[in-house]
Amino acid sequence: MSITPVSFAGLGARARLEIIRPVITDERQRRIPLRFSPTDYKLSKSNTFAEITIPGLETPPLQYVRGGSETLTVQALVDTSDTLDNVRTSYVDAIRNLLRPDSREHAPPVVQFVWDEAVFTGVVEKLDVNYVLFGSDGVPLRAQLDLMLKEFRPAAQQVADNPRSSPTVEKSYVVRAGDTLTSISAAVYRRPDEWRALARANGITDPRDLRPGRVLTVPRLM
């Protein structure tokens, strides 16, 4: 038995986009199905580092600045060649609407890409639609969707899930121009009042004497 795009729609778990913010109780409005599950998807994430300029060094030390947002890219196919309905109104418009600001949130909805399980949570950053099949009257019947989602994680959740620093683990810190012991303490401990622990661990008697490029020991907090 040959498998056509339409018959394939009934095989296996179907991928979908699901609106999680704002809260929508009507499941038919909250869930946006994809006619066919994709063959693959791609997750990408990057970090930003700053180069610390120290005269005489061939390779400057790197200082972690921040993490970048993770992105998901997926290519999907939607098709109405069996019913001859307009694929734009049946599938594409609902996905395009995810790019529009919601009146309650004043921002586009937060969605999950679900394929048997929740794979990714984010906002739709980009959507390319390529119509590839038409009826005799010019009605589009099939479209290829190139969809990009950007990760959405509230700041409070990130602090709770993955704190960037821990007061119980000894680390090191490369001083940058404009740094003070107070600002460094706020960055590594989230407590600016712990600057004295940094001063003691590094033998600093004058808190104003911080040269860019100096490597400080960040001690554990007792």
mmCIF file with all atom_site columns, C-alpha atoms in Angstrom:
data_model
loop_
_atom_site.group_PDB
_atom_site.id
_atom_site.type_symbol
_atom_site.label_atom_id
_atom_site.label_alt_id
_atom_site.label_comp_id
_atom_site.label_asym_id
_atom_site.label_entity_id
_atom_site.label_seq_id
_atom_site.pdbx_PDB_ins_code
_atom_site.Cartn_x
_atom_site.Cartn_y
_atom_site.Cartn_z
_atom_site.occupancy
_atom_site.B_iso_or_equiv
_atom_site.pdbx_formal_charge
_atom_site.auth_seq_id
_atom_site.auth_comp_id
_atom_site.auth_asym_id
_atom_site.auth_atom_id
_atom_site.pdbx_PDB_model_num
ATOM 1   C CA . MET A 1 1   ? 0.000   0.000  0.000   1.00 0.00 ? 1   MET A CA 1
ATOM 2   C CA . SER A 1 2   ? 1.482   3.369  -1.001  1.00 0.00 ? 2   SER A CA 1
ATOM 3   C CA . ILE A 1 3   ? 1.449   6.183  1.519   1.00 0.00 ? 3   ILE A CA 1
ATOM 4   C CA . THR A 1 4   ? 0.305   9.556  0.191   1.00 0.00 ? 4   THR A CA 1
ATOM 5   C CA . PRO A 1 5   ? 0.660   12.853 2.088   1.00 0.00 ? 5   PRO A CA 1
ATOM 6   C CA . VAL A 1 6   ? -3.016  12.694 3.022   1.00 0.00 ? 6   VAL A CA 1
ATOM 7   C CA . SER A 1 7   ? -2.996  9.070  4.240   1.00 0.00 ? 7   SER A CA 1
ATOM 8   C CA . PHE A 1 8   ? 0.193   9.747  6.195   1.00 0.00 ? 8   PHE A CA 1
ATOM 9   C CA . ALA A 1 9   ? -1.718  12.300 8.293   1.00 0.00 ? 9   ALA A CA 1
ATOM 10  C CA . GLY A 1 10  ? -3.424  9.493  10.163  1.00 0.00 ? 10  GLY A CA 1
ATOM 11  C CA . LEU A 1 11  ? -0.223  7.672  11.128  1.00 0.00 ? 11  LEU A CA 1
ATOM 12  C CA . GLY A 1 12  ? 1.383   8.132  14.525  1.00 0.00 ? 12  GLY A CA 1
ATOM 13  C CA . ALA A 1 13  ? 1.224   11.081 16.882  1.00 0.00 ? 13  ALA A CA 1
ATOM 14  C CA . ARG A 1 14  ? 0.545   14.405 15.178  1.00 0.00 ? 14  ARG A CA 1
ATOM 15  C CA . ALA A 1 15  ? 2.616   17.442 16.001  1.00 0.00 ? 15  ALA A CA 1
ATOM 16  C CA . ARG A 1 16  ? 0.888   20.656 17.009  1.00 0.00 ? 16  ARG A CA 1
ATOM 17  C CA . LEU A 1 17  ? 1.367   24.105 18.457  1.00 0.00 ? 17  LEU A CA 1
ATOM 18  C CA . GLU A 1 18  ? -0.397  24.770 21.736  1.00 0.00 ? 18  GLU A CA 1
ATOM 19  C CA . ILE A 1 19  ? -1.021  28.232 23.220  1.00 0.00 ? 19  ILE A CA 1
ATOM 20  C CA . ILE A 1 20  ? -0.091  28.291 26.909  1.00 0.00 ? 20  ILE A CA 1
ATOM 21  C CA . ARG A 1 21  ? -0.193  32.054 27.499  1.00 0.00 ? 21  ARG A CA 1
ATOM 22  C CA . PRO A 1 22  ? -2.696  33.641 27.618  1.00 0.00 ? 22  PRO A CA 1
ATOM 23  C CA . VAL A 1 23  ? -4.776  30.870 29.157  1.00 0.00 ? 23  VAL A CA 1
ATOM 24  C CA . ILE A 1 24  ? -7.413  29.590 26.727  1.00 0.00 ? 24  ILE A CA 1
ATOM 25  C CA . THR A 1 25  ? -9.908  27.056 28.041  1.00 0.00 ? 25  THR A CA 1
ATOM 26  C CA . ASP A 1 26  ? -11.375 26.077 24.652  1.00 0.00 ? 26  ASP A CA 1
ATOM 27  C CA . GLU A 1 27  ? -9.118  23.264 23.441  1.00 0.00 ? 27  GLU A CA 1
ATOM 28  C CA . ARG A 1 28  ? -10.071 23.858 19.794  1.00 0.00 ? 28  ARG A CA 1
ATOM 29  C CA . GLN A 1 29  ? -8.745  27.415 20.011  1.00 0.00 ? 29  GLN A CA 1
ATOM 30  C CA . ARG A 1 30  ? -5.760  26.527 22.169  1.00 0.00 ? 30  ARG A CA 1
ATOM 31  C CA . ARG A 1 31  ? -4.433  23.682 19.978  1.00 0.00 ? 31  ARG A CA 1
ATOM 32  C CA . ILE A 1 32  ? -3.243  24.369 16.447  1.00 0.00 ? 32  ILE A CA 1
ATOM 33  C CA . PRO A 1 33  ? -2.614  21.056 14.666  1.00 0.00 ? 33  PRO A CA 1
ATOM 34  C CA . LEU A 1 34  ? -0.131  20.457 11.887  1.00 0.00 ? 34  LEU A CA 1
ATOM 35  C CA . ARG A 1 35  ? -1.629  18.244 9.196   1.00 0.00 ? 35  ARG A CA 1
ATOM 36  C CA . PHE A 1 36  ? 1.544   16.162 9.015   1.00 0.00 ? 36  PHE A CA 1
ATOM 37  C CA . SER A 1 37  ? 4.219   15.668 11.630  1.00 0.00 ? 37  SER A CA 1
ATOM 38  C CA . PRO A 1 38  ? 7.635   16.942 10.517  1.00 0.00 ? 38  PRO A CA 1
ATOM 39  C CA . THR A 1 39  ? 10.488  14.585 9.751   1.00 0.00 ? 39  THR A CA 1
ATOM 40  C CA . ASP A 1 40  ? 12.861  16.474 12.058  1.00 0.00 ? 40  ASP A CA 1
ATOM 41  C CA . TYR A 1 41  ? 13.424  19.685 13.991  1.00 0.00 ? 41  TYR A CA 1
ATOM 42  C CA . LYS A 1 42  ? 16.510  21.623 15.029  1.00 0.00 ? 42  LYS A CA 1
ATOM 43  C CA . LEU A 1 43  ? 17.419  23.220 18.378  1.00 0.00 ? 43  LEU A CA 1
ATOM 44  C CA . SER A 1 44  ? 20.117  25.922 18.517  1.00 0.00 ? 44  SER A CA 1
ATOM 45  C CA . LYS A 1 45  ? 21.618  27.822 21.451  1.00 0.00 ? 45  LYS A CA 1
ATOM 46  C CA . SER A 1 46  ? 24.634  30.114 21.851  1.00 0.00 ? 46  SER A CA 1
ATOM 47  C CA . ASN A 1 47  ? 26.509  32.028 24.555  1.00 0.00 ? 47  ASN A CA 1
ATOM 48  C CA . THR A 1 48  ? 28.062  35.500 24.540  1.00 0.00 ? 48  THR A CA 1
ATOM 49  C CA . PHE A 1 49  ? 31.614  35.970 25.828  1.00 0.00 ? 49  PHE A CA 1
ATOM 50  C CA . ALA A 1 50  ? 33.692  39.136 26.190  1.00 0.00 ? 50  ALA A CA 1
ATOM 51  C CA . GLU A 1 51  ? 37.411  39.201 25.463  1.00 0.00 ? 51  GLU A CA 1
ATOM 52  C CA . ILE A 1 52  ? 39.447  40.699 28.310  1.00 0.00 ? 52  ILE A CA 1
ATOM 53  C CA . THR A 1 53  ? 42.230  42.798 26.817  1.00 0.00 ? 53  THR A CA 1
ATOM 54  C CA . ILE A 1 54  ? 45.522  42.235 28.645  1.00 0.00 ? 54  ILE A CA 1
ATOM 55  C CA . PRO A 1 55  ? 48.679  43.691 27.047  1.00 0.00 ? 55  PRO A CA 1
ATOM 56  C CA . GLY A 1 56  ? 51.228  41.041 26.074  1.00 0.00 ? 56  GLY A CA 1
ATOM 57  C CA . LEU A 1 57  ? 48.849  38.083 25.862  1.00 0.00 ? 57  LEU A CA 1
ATOM 58  C CA . GLU A 1 58  ? 48.426  36.420 22.485  1.00 0.00 ? 58  GLU A CA 1
ATOM 59  C CA . THR A 1 59  ? 44.990  35.059 23.354  1.00 0.00 ? 59  THR A CA 1
ATOM 60  C CA . PRO A 1 60  ? 42.795  37.212 25.601  1.00 0.00 ? 60  PRO A CA 1
ATOM 61  C CA . PRO A 1 61  ? 40.946  35.492 28.455  1.00 0.00 ? 61  PRO A CA 1
ATOM 62  C CA . LEU A 1 62  ? 37.219  35.067 27.975  1.00 0.00 ? 62  LEU A CA 1
ATOM 63  C CA . GLN A 1 63  ? 34.609  36.323 30.434  1.00 0.00 ? 63  GLN A CA 1
ATOM 64  C CA . TYR A 1 64  ? 31.131  34.821 30.251  1.00 0.00 ? 64  TYR A CA 1
ATOM 65  C CA . VAL A 1 65  ? 28.584  37.597 29.695  1.00 0.00 ? 65  VAL A CA 1
ATOM 66  C CA . ARG A 1 66  ? 25.225  35.907 29.192  1.00 0.00 ? 66  ARG A CA 1
ATOM 67  C CA . GLY A 1 67  ? 23.440  33.026 27.583  1.00 0.00 ? 67  GLY A CA 1
ATOM 68  C CA . GLY A 1 68  ? 21.546  33.410 24.326  1.00 0.00 ? 68  GLY A CA 1
ATOM 69  C CA . SER A 1 69  ? 17.972  32.363 23.697  1.00 0.00 ? 69  SER A CA 1
ATOM 70  C CA . GLU A 1 70  ? 17.518  28.856 22.368  1.00 0.00 ? 70  GLU A CA 1
ATOM 71  C CA . THR A 1 71  ? 15.659  28.573 19.074  1.00 0.00 ? 71  THR A CA 1
ATOM 72  C CA . LEU A 1 72  ? 13.690  25.786 17.449  1.00 0.00 ? 72  LEU A CA 1
ATOM 73  C CA . THR A 1 73  ? 13.366  25.560 13.671  1.00 0.00 ? 73  THR A CA 1
ATOM 74  C CA . VAL A 1 74  ? 11.012  23.092 12.054  1.00 0.00 ? 74  VAL A CA 1
ATOM 75  C CA . GLN A 1 75  ? 9.663   22.505 8.571   1.00 0.00 ? 75  GLN A CA 1
ATOM 76  C CA . ALA A 1 76  ? 6.110   21.247 8.318   1.00 0.00 ? 76  ALA A CA 1
ATOM 77  C CA . LEU A 1 77  ? 3.625   20.467 5.560   1.00 0.00 ? 77  LEU A CA 1
ATOM 78  C CA . VAL A 1 78  ? -0.086  21.294 5.649   1.00 0.00 ? 78  VAL A CA 1
ATOM 79  C CA . ASP A 1 79  ? -2.439  19.907 2.995   1.00 0.00 ? 79  ASP A CA 1
ATOM 80  C CA . THR A 1 80  ? -6.126  19.972 2.077   1.00 0.00 ? 80  THR A CA 1
ATOM 81  C CA . SER A 1 81  ? -5.923  18.188 -1.272  1.00 0.00 ? 81  SER A CA 1
ATOM 82  C CA . ASP A 1 82  ? -8.401  15.567 -0.047  1.00 0.00 ? 82  ASP A CA 1
ATOM 83  C CA . THR A 1 83  ? -11.141 18.086 0.802   1.00 0.00 ? 83  THR A CA 1
ATOM 84  C CA . LEU A 1 84  ? -10.138 20.875 -1.639  1.00 0.00 ? 84  LEU A CA 1
ATOM 85  C CA . ASP A 1 85  ? -10.552 23.398 1.183   1.00 0.00 ? 85  ASP A CA 1
ATOM 86  C CA . ASN A 1 86  ? -8.357  26.478 1.190   1.00 0.00 ? 86  ASN A CA 1
ATOM 87  C CA . VAL A 1 87  ? -5.230  25.446 3.119   1.00 0.00 ? 87  VAL A CA 1
ATOM 88  C CA . ARG A 1 88  ? -4.623  29.078 4.038   1.00 0.00 ? 88  ARG A CA 1
ATOM 89  C CA . THR A 1 89  ? -7.850  29.386 6.028   1.00 0.00 ? 89  THR A CA 1
ATOM 90  C CA . SER A 1 90  ? -7.758  25.779 7.294   1.00 0.00 ? 90  SER A CA 1
ATOM 91  C CA . TYR A 1 91  ? -4.197  25.816 8.685   1.00 0.00 ? 91  TYR A CA 1
ATOM 92  C CA . VAL A 1 92  ? -1.908  28.706 7.773   1.00 0.00 ? 92  VAL A CA 1
ATOM 93  C CA . ASP A 1 93  ? -3.907  31.641 9.159   1.00 0.00 ? 93  ASP A CA 1
ATOM 94  C CA . ALA A 1 94  ? -4.039  30.163 12.679  1.00 0.00 ? 94  ALA A CA 1
ATOM 95  C CA . ILE A 1 95  ? -0.244  29.869 12.735  1.00 0.00 ? 95  ILE A CA 1
ATOM 96  C CA . ARG A 1 96  ? 0.259   33.346 11.244  1.00 0.00 ? 96  ARG A CA 1
ATOM 97  C CA . ASN A 1 97  ? -1.918  34.765 14.023  1.00 0.00 ? 97  ASN A CA 1
ATOM 98  C CA . LEU A 1 98  ? 0.690   33.593 16.541  1.00 0.00 ? 98  LEU A CA 1
ATOM 99  C CA . LEU A 1 99  ? 2.865   36.446 15.280  1.00 0.00 ? 99  LEU A CA 1
ATOM 100 C CA . ARG A 1 100 ? 0.245   39.039 16.264  1.00 0.00 ? 100 ARG A CA 1
ATOM 101 C CA . PRO A 1 101 ? 0.205   40.667 19.726  1.00 0.00 ? 101 PRO A CA 1
ATOM 102 C CA . ASP A 1 102 ? -2.555  39.310 21.941  1.00 0.00 ? 102 ASP A CA 1
ATOM 103 C CA . SER A 1 103 ? -4.875  42.018 23.286  1.00 0.00 ? 103 SER A CA 1
ATOM 104 C CA . ARG A 1 104 ? -4.572  40.723 26.857  1.00 0.00 ? 104 ARG A CA 1
ATOM 105 C CA . GLU A 1 105 ? -0.799  40.191 26.924  1.00 0.00 ? 105 GLU A CA 1
ATOM 106 C CA . HIS A 1 106 ? 0.114   43.060 24.552  1.00 0.00 ? 106 HIS A CA 1
ATOM 107 C CA . ALA A 1 107 ? 2.591   40.600 23.062  1.00 0.00 ? 107 ALA A CA 1
ATOM 108 C CA . PRO A 1 108 ? 2.385   37.521 20.816  1.00 0.00 ? 108 PRO A CA 1
ATOM 109 C CA . PRO A 1 109 ? 1.194   34.343 22.550  1.00 0.00 ? 109 PRO A CA 1
ATOM 110 C CA . VAL A 1 110 ? 3.592   31.935 24.236  1.00 0.00 ? 110 VAL A CA 1
ATOM 111 C CA . VAL A 1 111 ? 3.262   28.500 22.650  1.00 0.00 ? 111 VAL A CA 1
ATOM 112 C CA . GLN A 1 112 ? 4.570   24.976 22.995  1.00 0.00 ? 112 GLN A CA 1
ATOM 113 C CA . PHE A 1 113 ? 5.669   22.779 20.128  1.00 0.00 ? 113 PHE A CA 1
ATOM 114 C CA . VAL A 1 114 ? 4.192   19.402 21.048  1.00 0.00 ? 114 VAL A CA 1
ATOM 115 C CA . TRP A 1 115 ? 4.966   16.120 19.346  1.00 0.00 ? 115 TRP A CA 1
ATOM 116 C CA . ASP A 1 116 ? 3.698   13.354 21.593  1.00 0.00 ? 116 ASP A CA 1
ATOM 117 C CA . GLU A 1 117 ? 5.261   15.407 24.418  1.00 0.00 ? 117 GLU A CA 1
ATOM 118 C CA . ALA A 1 118 ? 6.067   19.080 25.000  1.00 0.00 ? 118 ALA A CA 1
ATOM 119 C CA . VAL A 1 119 ? 9.309   19.668 23.082  1.00 0.00 ? 119 VAL A CA 1
ATOM 120 C CA . PHE A 1 120 ? 9.829   23.437 23.230  1.00 0.00 ? 120 PHE A CA 1
ATOM 121 C CA . THR A 1 121 ? 8.254   26.551 24.768  1.00 0.00 ? 121 THR A CA 1
ATOM 122 C CA . GLY A 1 122 ? 8.665   29.902 23.079  1.00 0.00 ? 122 GLY A CA 1
ATOM 123 C CA . VAL A 1 123 ? 7.219   32.584 20.839  1.00 0.00 ? 123 VAL A CA 1
ATOM 124 C CA . VAL A 1 124 ? 6.949   32.470 17.062  1.00 0.00 ? 124 VAL A CA 1
ATOM 125 C CA . GLU A 1 125 ? 9.786   34.622 15.757  1.00 0.00 ? 125 GLU A CA 1
ATOM 126 C CA . LYS A 1 126 ? 9.514   33.877 12.051  1.00 0.00 ? 126 LYS A CA 1
ATOM 127 C CA . LEU A 1 127 ? 7.231   32.053 9.631   1.00 0.00 ? 127 LEU A CA 1
ATOM 128 C CA . ASP A 1 128 ? 7.857   31.442 5.919   1.00 0.00 ? 128 ASP A CA 1
ATOM 129 C CA . VAL A 1 129 ? 4.989   29.989 3.889   1.00 0.00 ? 129 VAL A CA 1
ATOM 130 C CA . ASN A 1 130 ? 5.572   28.394 0.489   1.00 0.00 ? 130 ASN A CA 1
ATOM 131 C CA . TYR A 1 131 ? 2.383   27.361 -1.352  1.00 0.00 ? 131 TYR A CA 1
ATOM 132 C CA . VAL A 1 132 ? 3.199   24.388 -3.577  1.00 0.00 ? 132 VAL A CA 1
ATOM 133 C CA . LEU A 1 133 ? -0.123  22.923 -4.757  1.00 0.00 ? 133 LEU A CA 1
ATOM 134 C CA . PHE A 1 134 ? -3.247  24.623 -6.098  1.00 0.00 ? 134 PHE A CA 1
ATOM 135 C CA . GLY A 1 135 ? -6.701  23.617 -7.268  1.00 0.00 ? 135 GLY A CA 1
ATOM 136 C CA . SER A 1 136 ? -7.932  24.317 -10.793 1.00 0.00 ? 136 SER A CA 1
ATOM 137 C CA . ASP A 1 137 ? -9.526  27.525 -9.474  1.00 0.00 ? 137 ASP A CA 1
ATOM 138 C CA . GLY A 1 138 ? -6.251  28.713 -7.942  1.00 0.00 ? 138 GLY A CA 1
ATOM 139 C CA . VAL A 1 139 ? -7.165  27.865 -4.337  1.00 0.00 ? 139 VAL A CA 1
ATOM 140 C CA . PRO A 1 140 ? -4.001  26.837 -2.421  1.00 0.00 ? 140 PRO A CA 1
ATOM 141 C CA . LEU A 1 141 ? -4.198  23.229 -1.262  1.00 0.00 ? 141 LEU A CA 1
ATOM 142 C CA . ARG A 1 142 ? -0.730  22.559 0.132   1.00 0.00 ? 142 ARG A CA 1
ATOM 143 C CA . ALA A 1 143 ? 1.849   24.725 1.891   1.00 0.00 ? 143 ALA A CA 1
ATOM 144 C CA . GLN A 1 144 ? 5.322   24.198 3.244   1.00 0.00 ? 144 GLN A CA 1
ATOM 145 C CA . LEU A 1 145 ? 5.905   26.024 6.534   1.00 0.00 ? 145 LEU A CA 1
ATOM 146 C CA . ASP A 1 146 ? 9.345   27.053 7.783   1.00 0.00 ? 146 ASP A CA 1
ATOM 147 C CA . LEU A 1 147 ? 8.762   27.940 11.397  1.00 0.00 ? 147 LEU A CA 1
ATOM 148 C CA . MET A 1 148 ? 11.157  29.443 13.945  1.00 0.00 ? 148 MET A CA 1
ATOM 149 C CA . LEU A 1 149 ? 10.394  29.687 17.672  1.00 0.00 ? 149 LEU A CA 1
ATOM 150 C CA . LYS A 1 150 ? 12.479  31.619 20.195  1.00 0.00 ? 150 LYS A CA 1
ATOM 151 C CA . GLU A 1 151 ? 12.746  30.313 23.742  1.00 0.00 ? 151 GLU A CA 1
ATOM 152 C CA . PHE A 1 152 ? 10.545  31.921 26.399  1.00 0.00 ? 152 PHE A CA 1
ATOM 153 C CA . ARG A 1 153 ? 11.563  31.512 30.045  1.00 0.00 ? 153 ARG A CA 1
ATOM 154 C CA . PRO A 1 154 ? 10.506  34.062 32.674  1.00 0.00 ? 154 PRO A CA 1
ATOM 155 C CA . ALA A 1 155 ? 13.412  35.557 34.622  1.00 0.00 ? 155 ALA A CA 1
ATOM 156 C CA . ALA A 1 156 ? 12.062  34.256 37.936  1.00 0.00 ? 156 ALA A CA 1
ATOM 157 C CA . GLN A 1 157 ? 11.953  30.710 36.564  1.00 0.00 ? 157 GLN A CA 1
ATOM 158 C CA . GLN A 1 158 ? 15.528  30.944 35.285  1.00 0.00 ? 158 GLN A CA 1
ATOM 159 C CA . VAL A 1 159 ? 16.835  32.106 38.655  1.00 0.00 ? 159 VAL A CA 1
ATOM 160 C CA . ALA A 1 160 ? 14.999  29.267 40.408  1.00 0.00 ? 160 ALA A CA 1
ATOM 161 C CA . ASP A 1 161 ? 15.976  26.556 37.915  1.00 0.00 ? 161 ASP A CA 1
ATOM 162 C CA . ASN A 1 162 ? 19.539  27.441 36.954  1.00 0.00 ? 162 ASN A CA 1
ATOM 163 C CA . PRO A 1 163 ? 21.220  30.050 39.134  1.00 0.00 ? 163 PRO A CA 1
ATOM 164 C CA . ARG A 1 164 ? 24.254  31.445 37.321  1.00 0.00 ? 164 ARG A CA 1
ATOM 165 C CA . SER A 1 165 ? 26.399  31.362 40.434  1.00 0.00 ? 165 SER A CA 1
ATOM 166 C CA . SER A 1 166 ? 26.513  29.437 43.666  1.00 0.00 ? 166 SER A CA 1
ATOM 167 C CA . PRO A 1 167 ? 27.879  30.724 46.979  1.00 0.00 ? 167 PRO A CA 1
ATOM 168 C CA . THR A 1 168 ? 28.892  27.171 47.925  1.00 0.00 ? 168 THR A CA 1
ATOM 169 C CA . VAL A 1 169 ? 31.298  26.594 45.016  1.00 0.00 ? 169 VAL A CA 1
ATOM 170 C CA . GLU A 1 170 ? 34.684  28.272 44.685  1.00 0.00 ? 170 GLU A CA 1
ATOM 171 C CA . LYS A 1 171 ? 35.186  30.022 41.352  1.00 0.00 ? 171 LYS A CA 1
ATOM 172 C CA . SER A 1 172 ? 37.347  32.647 39.687  1.00 0.00 ? 172 SER A CA 1
ATOM 173 C CA . TYR A 1 173 ? 36.463  35.998 38.130  1.00 0.00 ? 173 TYR A CA 1
ATOM 174 C CA . VAL A 1 174 ? 38.383  38.166 35.651  1.00 0.00 ? 174 VAL A CA 1
ATOM 175 C CA . VAL A 1 175 ? 38.108  41.857 36.546  1.00 0.00 ? 175 VAL A CA 1
ATOM 176 C CA . ARG A 1 176 ? 36.746  44.088 33.791  1.00 0.00 ? 176 ARG A CA 1
ATOM 177 C CA . ALA A 1 177 ? 36.968  47.859 33.392  1.00 0.00 ? 177 ALA A CA 1
ATOM 178 C CA . GLY A 1 178 ? 34.445  49.555 35.666  1.00 0.00 ? 178 GLY A CA 1
ATOM 179 C CA . ASP A 1 179 ? 34.134  46.627 38.072  1.00 0.00 ? 179 ASP A CA 1
ATOM 180 C CA . THR A 1 180 ? 34.008  47.211 41.815  1.00 0.00 ? 180 THR A CA 1
ATOM 181 C CA . LEU A 1 181 ? 34.097  44.668 44.620  1.00 0.00 ? 181 LEU A CA 1
ATOM 182 C CA . THR A 1 182 ? 30.457  45.488 45.295  1.00 0.00 ? 182 THR A CA 1
ATOM 183 C CA . SER A 1 183 ? 29.387  44.904 41.677  1.00 0.00 ? 183 SER A CA 1
ATOM 184 C CA . ILE A 1 184 ? 31.416  41.695 41.467  1.00 0.00 ? 184 ILE A CA 1
ATOM 185 C CA . SER A 1 185 ? 29.866  40.454 44.704  1.00 0.00 ? 185 SER A CA 1
ATOM 186 C CA . ALA A 1 186 ? 26.400  41.186 43.322  1.00 0.00 ? 186 ALA A CA 1
ATOM 187 C CA . ALA A 1 187 ? 27.238  39.268 40.133  1.00 0.00 ? 187 ALA A CA 1
ATOM 188 C CA . VAL A 1 188 ? 28.752  36.150 41.712  1.00 0.00 ? 188 VAL A CA 1
ATOM 189 C CA . TYR A 1 189 ? 26.805  35.945 44.972  1.00 0.00 ? 189 TYR A CA 1
ATOM 190 C CA . ARG A 1 190 ? 23.726  38.048 44.162  1.00 0.00 ? 190 ARG A CA 1
ATOM 191 C CA . ARG A 1 191 ? 24.611  39.846 47.371  1.00 0.00 ? 191 ARG A CA 1
ATOM 192 C CA . PRO A 1 192 ? 26.598  43.095 47.029  1.00 0.00 ? 192 PRO A CA 1
ATOM 193 C CA . ASP A 1 193 ? 27.232  43.181 50.797  1.00 0.00 ? 193 ASP A CA 1
ATOM 194 C CA . GLU A 1 194 ? 29.524  40.116 50.548  1.00 0.00 ? 194 GLU A CA 1
ATOM 195 C CA . TRP A 1 195 ? 32.338  42.138 48.920  1.00 0.00 ? 195 TRP A CA 1
ATOM 196 C CA . ARG A 1 196 ? 34.462  41.737 52.081  1.00 0.00 ? 196 ARG A CA 1
ATOM 197 C CA . ALA A 1 197 ? 34.698  37.977 51.448  1.00 0.00 ? 197 ALA A CA 1
ATOM 198 C CA . LEU A 1 198 ? 36.224  38.743 48.048  1.00 0.00 ? 198 LEU A CA 1
ATOM 199 C CA . ALA A 1 199 ? 38.624  41.267 49.566  1.00 0.00 ? 199 ALA A CA 1
ATOM 200 C CA . ARG A 1 200 ? 39.826  38.832 52.262  1.00 0.00 ? 200 ARG A CA 1
ATOM 201 C CA . ALA A 1 201 ? 40.279  35.914 49.835  1.00 0.00 ? 201 ALA A CA 1
ATOM 202 C CA . ASN A 1 202 ? 42.387  38.017 47.468  1.00 0.00 ? 202 ASN A CA 1
ATOM 203 C CA . GLY A 1 203 ? 44.365  40.103 49.993  1.00 0.00 ? 203 GLY A CA 1
ATOM 204 C CA . ILE A 1 204 ? 42.805  43.349 48.818  1.00 0.00 ? 204 ILE A CA 1
ATOM 205 C CA . THR A 1 205 ? 43.296  46.178 51.312  1.00 0.00 ? 205 THR A CA 1
ATOM 206 C CA . ASP A 1 206 ? 42.136  48.984 49.029  1.00 0.00 ? 206 ASP A CA 1
ATOM 207 C CA . PRO A 1 207 ? 38.795  48.104 47.390  1.00 0.00 ? 207 PRO A CA 1
ATOM 208 C CA . ARG A 1 208 ? 39.423  50.793 44.750  1.00 0.00 ? 208 ARG A CA 1
ATOM 209 C CA . ASP A 1 209 ? 42.588  49.072 43.535  1.00 0.00 ? 209 ASP A CA 1
ATOM 210 C CA . LEU A 1 210 ? 41.115  46.690 40.956  1.00 0.00 ? 210 LEU A CA 1
ATOM 211 C CA . ARG A 1 211 ? 43.041  46.390 37.716  1.00 0.00 ? 211 ARG A CA 1
ATOM 212 C CA . PRO A 1 212 ? 41.254  45.017 34.622  1.00 0.00 ? 212 PRO A CA 1
ATOM 213 C CA . GLY A 1 213 ? 42.503  41.536 33.833  1.00 0.00 ? 213 GLY A CA 1
ATOM 214 C CA . ARG A 1 214 ? 43.213  40.564 37.418  1.00 0.00 ? 214 ARG A CA 1
ATOM 215 C CA . VAL A 1 215 ? 41.907  37.094 38.237  1.00 0.00 ? 215 VAL A CA 1
ATOM 216 C CA . LEU A 1 216 ? 40.090  37.020 41.556  1.00 0.00 ? 216 LEU A CA 1
ATOM 217 C CA . THR A 1 217 ? 39.344  33.952 43.620  1.00 0.00 ? 217 THR A CA 1
ATOM 218 C CA . VAL A 1 218 ? 35.650  33.756 44.461  1.00 0.00 ? 218 VAL A CA 1
ATOM 219 C CA . PRO A 1 219 ? 35.513  31.842 47.749  1.00 0.00 ? 219 PRO A CA 1
ATOM 220 C CA . ARG A 1 220 ? 32.695  29.731 49.072  1.00 0.00 ? 220 ARG A CA 1
ATOM 221 C CA . LEU A 1 221 ? 30.355  31.473 51.449  1.00 0.00 ? 221 LEU A CA 1
ATOM 222 C CA . MET A 1 222 ? 30.114  29.768 54.794  1.00 0.00 ? 222 MET A CA 1
#
